[in-house]
Tab-separated table of C-alpha atoms in Angstrom:
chain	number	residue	atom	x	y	z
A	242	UNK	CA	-40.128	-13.537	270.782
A	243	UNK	CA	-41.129	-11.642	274.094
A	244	UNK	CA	-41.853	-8.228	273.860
A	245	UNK	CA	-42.128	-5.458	276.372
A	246	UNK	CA	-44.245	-2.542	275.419
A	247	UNK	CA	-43.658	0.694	277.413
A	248	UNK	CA	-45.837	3.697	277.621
A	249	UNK	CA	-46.106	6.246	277.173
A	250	UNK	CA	-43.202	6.897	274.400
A	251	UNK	CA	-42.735	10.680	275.674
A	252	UNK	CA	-43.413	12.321	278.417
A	253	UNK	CA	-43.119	15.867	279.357
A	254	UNK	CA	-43.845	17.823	282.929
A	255	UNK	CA	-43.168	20.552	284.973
A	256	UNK	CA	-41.401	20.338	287.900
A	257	UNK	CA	-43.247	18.753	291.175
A	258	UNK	CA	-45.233	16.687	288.946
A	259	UNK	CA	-45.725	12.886	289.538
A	260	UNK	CA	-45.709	10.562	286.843
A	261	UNK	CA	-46.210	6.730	285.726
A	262	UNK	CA	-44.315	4.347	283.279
A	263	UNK	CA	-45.406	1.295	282.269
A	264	UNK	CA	-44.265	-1.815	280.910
A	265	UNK	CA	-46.125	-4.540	279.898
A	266	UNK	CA	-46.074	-7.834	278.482
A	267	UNK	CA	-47.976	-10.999	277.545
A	268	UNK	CA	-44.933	-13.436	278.475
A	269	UNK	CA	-44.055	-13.915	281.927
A	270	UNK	CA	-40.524	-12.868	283.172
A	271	UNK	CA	-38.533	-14.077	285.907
A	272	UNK	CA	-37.154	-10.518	286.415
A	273	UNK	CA	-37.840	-6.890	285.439
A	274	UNK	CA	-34.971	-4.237	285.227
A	275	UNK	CA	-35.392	-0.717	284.696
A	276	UNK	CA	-32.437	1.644	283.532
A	277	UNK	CA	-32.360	5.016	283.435
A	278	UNK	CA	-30.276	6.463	280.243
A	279	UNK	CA	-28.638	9.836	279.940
A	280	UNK	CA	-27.935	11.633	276.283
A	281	UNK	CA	-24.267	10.199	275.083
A	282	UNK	CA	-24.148	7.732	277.713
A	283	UNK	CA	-24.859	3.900	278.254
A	284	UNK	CA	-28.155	2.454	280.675
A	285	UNK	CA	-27.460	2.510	284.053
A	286	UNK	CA	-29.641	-0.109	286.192
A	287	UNK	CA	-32.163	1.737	288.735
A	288	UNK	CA	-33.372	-1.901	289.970
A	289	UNK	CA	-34.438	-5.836	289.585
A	290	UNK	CA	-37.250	-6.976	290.583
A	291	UNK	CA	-37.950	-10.372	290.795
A	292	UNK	CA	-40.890	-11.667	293.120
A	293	UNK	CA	-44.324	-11.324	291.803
A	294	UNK	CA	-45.851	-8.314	293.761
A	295	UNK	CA	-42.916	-6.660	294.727
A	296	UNK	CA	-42.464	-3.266	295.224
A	297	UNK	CA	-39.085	-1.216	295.693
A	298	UNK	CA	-38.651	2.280	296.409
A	299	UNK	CA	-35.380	4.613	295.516
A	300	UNK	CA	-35.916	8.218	297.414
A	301	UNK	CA	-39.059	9.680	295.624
A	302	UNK	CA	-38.912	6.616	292.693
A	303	UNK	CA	-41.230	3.042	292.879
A	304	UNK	CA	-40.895	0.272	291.301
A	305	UNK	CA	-43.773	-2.541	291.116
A	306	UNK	CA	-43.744	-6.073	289.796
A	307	UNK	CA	-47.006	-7.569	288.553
A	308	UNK	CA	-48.209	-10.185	290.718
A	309	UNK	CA	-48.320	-12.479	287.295
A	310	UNK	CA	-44.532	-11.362	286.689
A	311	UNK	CA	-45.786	-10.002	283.205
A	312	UNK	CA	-45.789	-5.967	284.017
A	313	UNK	CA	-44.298	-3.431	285.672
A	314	UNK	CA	-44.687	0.266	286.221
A	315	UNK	CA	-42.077	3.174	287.236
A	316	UNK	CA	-43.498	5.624	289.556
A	317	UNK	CA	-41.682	9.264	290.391
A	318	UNK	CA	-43.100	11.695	292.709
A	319	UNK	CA	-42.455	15.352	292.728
A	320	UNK	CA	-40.462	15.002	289.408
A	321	UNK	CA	-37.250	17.327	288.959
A	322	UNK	CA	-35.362	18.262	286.356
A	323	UNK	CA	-32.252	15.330	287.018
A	324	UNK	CA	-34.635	12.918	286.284
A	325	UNK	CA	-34.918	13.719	282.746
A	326	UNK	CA	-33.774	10.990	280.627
A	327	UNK	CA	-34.538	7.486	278.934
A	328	UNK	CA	-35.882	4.719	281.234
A	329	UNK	CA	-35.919	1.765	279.718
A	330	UNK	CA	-37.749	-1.740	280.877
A	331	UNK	CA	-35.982	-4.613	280.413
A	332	UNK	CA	-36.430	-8.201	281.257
A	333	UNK	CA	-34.757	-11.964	280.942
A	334	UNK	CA	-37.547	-14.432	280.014
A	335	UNK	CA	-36.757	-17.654	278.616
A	336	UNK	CA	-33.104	-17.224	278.463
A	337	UNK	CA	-30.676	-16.275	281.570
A	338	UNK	CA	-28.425	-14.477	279.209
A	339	UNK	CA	-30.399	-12.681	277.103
A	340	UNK	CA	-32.237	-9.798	277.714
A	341	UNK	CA	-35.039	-7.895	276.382
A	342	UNK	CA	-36.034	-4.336	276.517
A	343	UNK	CA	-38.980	-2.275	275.897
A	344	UNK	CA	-38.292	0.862	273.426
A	345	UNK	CA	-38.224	3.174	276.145
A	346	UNK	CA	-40.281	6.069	277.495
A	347	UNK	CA	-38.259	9.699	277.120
A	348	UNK	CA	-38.900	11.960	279.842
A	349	UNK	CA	-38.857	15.348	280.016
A	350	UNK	CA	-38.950	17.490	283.740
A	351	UNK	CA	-39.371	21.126	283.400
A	352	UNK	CA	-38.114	23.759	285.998
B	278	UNK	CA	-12.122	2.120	287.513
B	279	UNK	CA	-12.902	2.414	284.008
B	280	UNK	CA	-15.862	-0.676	283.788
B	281	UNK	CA	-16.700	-0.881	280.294
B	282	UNK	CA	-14.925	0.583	277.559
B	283	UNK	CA	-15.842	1.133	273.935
B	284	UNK	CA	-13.532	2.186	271.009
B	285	UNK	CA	-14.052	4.299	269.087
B	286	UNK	CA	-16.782	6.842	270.204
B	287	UNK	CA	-17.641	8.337	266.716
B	288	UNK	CA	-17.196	6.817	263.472
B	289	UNK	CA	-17.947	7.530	259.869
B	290	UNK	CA	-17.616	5.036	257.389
B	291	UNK	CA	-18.870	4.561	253.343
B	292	UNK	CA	-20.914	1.821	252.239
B	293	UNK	CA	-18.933	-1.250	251.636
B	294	UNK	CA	-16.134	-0.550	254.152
B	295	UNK	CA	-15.703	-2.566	257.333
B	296	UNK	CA	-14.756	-1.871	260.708
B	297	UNK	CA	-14.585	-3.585	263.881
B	298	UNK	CA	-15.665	-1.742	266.924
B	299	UNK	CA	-13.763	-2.808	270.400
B	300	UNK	CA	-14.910	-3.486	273.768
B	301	UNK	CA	-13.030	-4.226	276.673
B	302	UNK	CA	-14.176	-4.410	280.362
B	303	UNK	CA	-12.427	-5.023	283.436
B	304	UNK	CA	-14.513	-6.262	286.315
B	305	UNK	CA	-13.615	-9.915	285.232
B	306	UNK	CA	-17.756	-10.589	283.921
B	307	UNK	CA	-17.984	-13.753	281.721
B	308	UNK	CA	-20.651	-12.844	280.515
B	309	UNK	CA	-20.442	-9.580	277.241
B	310	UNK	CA	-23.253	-8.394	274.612
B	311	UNK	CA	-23.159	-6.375	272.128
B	312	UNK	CA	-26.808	-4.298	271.069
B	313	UNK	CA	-27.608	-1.331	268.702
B	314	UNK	CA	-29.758	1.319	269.331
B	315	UNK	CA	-32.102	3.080	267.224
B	316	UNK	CA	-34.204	6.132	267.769
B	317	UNK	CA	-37.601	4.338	268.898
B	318	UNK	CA	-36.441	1.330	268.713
B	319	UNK	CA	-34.575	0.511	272.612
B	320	UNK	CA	-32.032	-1.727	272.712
B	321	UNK	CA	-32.014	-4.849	270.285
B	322	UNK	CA	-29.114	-7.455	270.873
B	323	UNK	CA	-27.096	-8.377	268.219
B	324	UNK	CA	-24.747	-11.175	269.438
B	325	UNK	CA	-23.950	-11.592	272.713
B	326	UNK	CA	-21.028	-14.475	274.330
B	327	UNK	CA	-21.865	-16.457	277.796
B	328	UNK	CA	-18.670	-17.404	278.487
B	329	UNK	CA	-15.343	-16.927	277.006
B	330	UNK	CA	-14.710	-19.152	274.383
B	331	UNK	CA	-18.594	-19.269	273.145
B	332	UNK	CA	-20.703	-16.492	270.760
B	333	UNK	CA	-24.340	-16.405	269.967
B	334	UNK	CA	-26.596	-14.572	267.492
B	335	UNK	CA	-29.578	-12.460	268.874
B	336	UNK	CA	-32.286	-10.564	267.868
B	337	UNK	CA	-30.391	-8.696	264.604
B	338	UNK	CA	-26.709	-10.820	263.856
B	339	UNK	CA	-27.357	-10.362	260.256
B	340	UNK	CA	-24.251	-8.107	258.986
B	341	UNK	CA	-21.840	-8.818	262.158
B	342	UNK	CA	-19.512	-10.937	263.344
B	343	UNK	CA	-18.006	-10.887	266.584
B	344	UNK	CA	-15.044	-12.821	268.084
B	345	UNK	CA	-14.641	-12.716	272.125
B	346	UNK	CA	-10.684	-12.581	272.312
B	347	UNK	CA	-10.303	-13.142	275.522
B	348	UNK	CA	-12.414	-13.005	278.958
B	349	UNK	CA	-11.768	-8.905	278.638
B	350	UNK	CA	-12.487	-8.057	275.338
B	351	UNK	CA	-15.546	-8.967	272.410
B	352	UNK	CA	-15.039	-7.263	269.732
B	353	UNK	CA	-18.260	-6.630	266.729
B	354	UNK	CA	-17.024	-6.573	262.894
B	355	UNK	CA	-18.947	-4.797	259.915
B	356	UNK	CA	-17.812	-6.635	256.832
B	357	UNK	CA	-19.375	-4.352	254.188
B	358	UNK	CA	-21.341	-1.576	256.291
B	359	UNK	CA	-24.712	-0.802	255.187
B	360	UNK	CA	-26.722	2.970	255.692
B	361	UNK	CA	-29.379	0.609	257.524
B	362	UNK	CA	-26.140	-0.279	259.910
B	363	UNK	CA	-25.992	3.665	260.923
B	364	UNK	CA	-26.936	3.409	264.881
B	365	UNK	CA	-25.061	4.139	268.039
B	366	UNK	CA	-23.712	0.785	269.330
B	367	UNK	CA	-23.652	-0.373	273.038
B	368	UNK	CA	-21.361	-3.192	274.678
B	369	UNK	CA	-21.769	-4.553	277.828
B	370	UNK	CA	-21.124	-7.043	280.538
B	371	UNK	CA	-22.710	-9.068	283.328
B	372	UNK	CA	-21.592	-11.789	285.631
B	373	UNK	CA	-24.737	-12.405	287.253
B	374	UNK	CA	-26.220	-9.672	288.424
B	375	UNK	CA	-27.147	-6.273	286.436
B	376	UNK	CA	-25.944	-5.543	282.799
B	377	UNK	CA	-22.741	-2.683	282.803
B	378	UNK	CA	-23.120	-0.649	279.598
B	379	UNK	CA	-19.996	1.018	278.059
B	380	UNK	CA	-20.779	4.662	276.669
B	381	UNK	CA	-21.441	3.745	272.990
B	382	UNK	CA	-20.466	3.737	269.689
B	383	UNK	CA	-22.155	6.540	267.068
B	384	UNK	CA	-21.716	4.840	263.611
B	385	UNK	CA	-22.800	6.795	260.808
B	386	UNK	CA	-22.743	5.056	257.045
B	387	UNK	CA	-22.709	7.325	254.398
């Protein structure tokens, strides 16, 4: 079974903070997903990433694949308070159709 | 458009009763899942179906069933609900690309 552990489990900041999630693993993947989950609603996909190395932004949000494809880490700068929420790792290993997530980080901004 | 949607949204059932929880989407995905989630626990899948026409267990199947209709809808059946079965259920469907989650289902088993 390939697991994906995120840290940290909680995490709560004032507003303008940065902040770092990680998730890591010690299977390799051949893609890394990270969702973003609001209370009384369903994961919504942030973004894949899929080459090892790779790094996406989204505004003040970056995403990083590790060059072994095994761990990944969720960067926000100048946190505010929409970006409170679950973000969840998630990643397809061995299978195409099945997917695996980490247990999720909770994340707190306050104004 | 309405993407994934999940019947009901809040359930309470007693031990021993059974239910089936519905999911139907409409962006034409082959692929649909079905998870649970748990407080610390993320999302574990509990069956999920390729294609129409084929199921497969995951990480928890023990206590489900599921039947995948047609290419729209894959539905998840309780046959004798358990308390350890009380979690807020997610379906969702892919086809490739990124999963689409519906908004859940809170189960509660008394």
């Amino acid at each position: 079974t390939q697991l994906l552990e995120q840290s940290p489990q909680f995490l709560s900041i004032q507003e303008g903070e940065n902040l770092t999630v990680y998730c890591n693993s010690s299977s390799v993947f051949s893609s890394l997903q990270w969702y973003r989950q609001e209370p009384g609603e369903g994961p919504v996909l942030l973004v894949t990433v899929v080459t090892g190395g790779e790094v996406k932004k989204l505004k003040r949000l970056t995403f990083q694949f590790g060059d072994a494809r095994k761990d990944s880490s969720l960067h926000i700068t100048a946190a505010q308070p929409g970006d409170t929420g679950l973000y969840l790792c998630a990643g397809y290993g061995g299978s195409n159709y099945k997917l695996t997530f980490g247990k999720g980080t909770l994340l707190t901004v306050n104004p | 458009n309405a993407g994934v949607t999940q019947t009901p949204k809040f359930q309470v059932l007693k031990t021993g009763q059974s239910m089936t929880l519905q999911c139907a989407q409409d962006m034409n995905h082959n692929s649909m899942y079905w998870y649970r989630q748990d407080p610390g626990m993320g999302l574990r899948l509990i069956y999920y179906s390729a294609s129409e026409g084929t199921t497969d267990k995951g990480e928890v199947p023990n206590g489900y069933n599921v039947s995948r209709l047609n290419k729209r809808e894959f539905s998840l059946r309780l046959e004798s609900a358990a308390p350890s079965q009380t979690s807020v259920y997610f379906c969702a469907s892919r086809d490739p690309g990124p999963q689409h989650f519906g908004d859940g289902t809170r189960l509660s088993i008394l």
